[in-house]
C-alpha positions as a printed Julia matrix, in Angstrom:
102×3 Matrix{Float64}:
 128.66  108.7   145.85
 127.55  108.55  142.14
 124.53  109.76  140.21
 122.88  106.32  140.07
 119.91  106.25  142.44
 120.64  103.83  144.95
 121.31   99.94  144.76
 120.31   97.75  141.79
 117.08   96.22  141.63
 117.0    92.91  142.89
 114.64   90.32  141.72
 111.97   90.27  144.71
 111.71   94.04  144.45
 111.08   94.0   140.88
 107.95   91.5   140.9
 106.62   93.87  143.22
 106.39   96.85  141.41
 103.07   98.57  140.47
 101.46   98.99  136.79
 104.12  101.38  135.78
 107.21  103.15  137.16
 108.7   106.08  137.34
 112.26  106.71  135.25
 114.57  106.34  138.34
 113.01  103.16  139.34
 113.42  101.48  135.48
 117.07  103.14  135.65
 117.95  101.27  138.61
 116.61   97.89  137.25
 118.83   98.54  134.18
 121.85   99.89  136.43
 122.41  103.16  134.87
 121.79  106.69  136.3
 118.97  108.32  136.03
 120.82  111.02  133.57
 121.51  108.37  131.33
 118.03  107.27  130.93
 117.2   110.76  130.4
 119.42  110.63  127.49
 118.54  107.26  126.32
 114.82  108.55  125.87
 115.7   111.48  124.28
 118.0   109.84  121.96
 114.8   107.31  121.16
 116.99  103.98  122.47
 115.9   103.34  125.89
 115.96   99.84  126.29
 111.98   99.85  126.31
 108.89  101.73  125.57
 108.29  104.83  127.72
 105.45  106.62  128.08
 105.08  110.63  128.58
 102.6   111.59  131.14
 102.13  115.3   131.52
 105.57  116.24  132.28
 107.07  113.21  133.32
 107.86  109.95  132.34
 106.46  106.55  133.07
 107.26  102.72  131.94
 105.19  100.05  132.08
 106.46   97.46  134.5
 105.52   94.44  131.93
 107.66   95.88  129.24
 110.73   96.54  131.66
 110.24   93.07  132.92
 110.27   91.63  129.63
 113.3    93.47  128.79
 115.19   92.33  131.81
 114.57   88.87  130.46
 111.62   88.06  132.85
 108.42   87.07  131.44
 106.53   85.36  133.67
 106.05   86.23  137.38
 106.45   82.99  139.72
 103.31   81.09  140.77
 104.5    81.06  144.61
 104.89   84.01  146.6
 106.79   81.67  149.69
 110.69   81.34  148.9
 111.29   77.95  147.41
 113.4    77.18  150.25
 110.56   77.94  152.67
 109.15   74.73  154.71
 105.86   76.24  155.15
 104.14   74.52  152.08
 100.81   73.38  151.8
 101.16   70.33  154.17
 102.48   72.26  156.84
  99.13   74.71  156.83
  96.57   72.14  157.5
  94.39   73.43  159.49
  94.47   70.29  162.13
  90.64   71.27  163.42
  89.24   70.69  160.18
  87.82   66.91  160.23
  87.89   67.1   156.19
  91.77   68.28  156.28
  92.58   64.89  157.74
  90.85   62.7   155.31
  92.17   64.27  152.46
  96.09   63.44  153.65
  95.65   59.71  155.14
């Protein structure tokens, strides 16, 4: 196996990232090995801004997503193909809920 740390970062996983990520996670997002990520930082050519916190590198998730071309987070947390939309989640014991649908 190569020096890459795991599989590339998926779209859903990218949207669940915390406020900032470590360099290994950012490297996964760009599909590069951590050694290459460190080299790019040393050369000043890493694809997005990098913060040095103590002896570690942190990458703000907002910059990471923007560099990957993900400008905004989706509004809905459920997949679009999921049939559990609002009409399927009505509380049938609520007398006001049935009036709104009629």
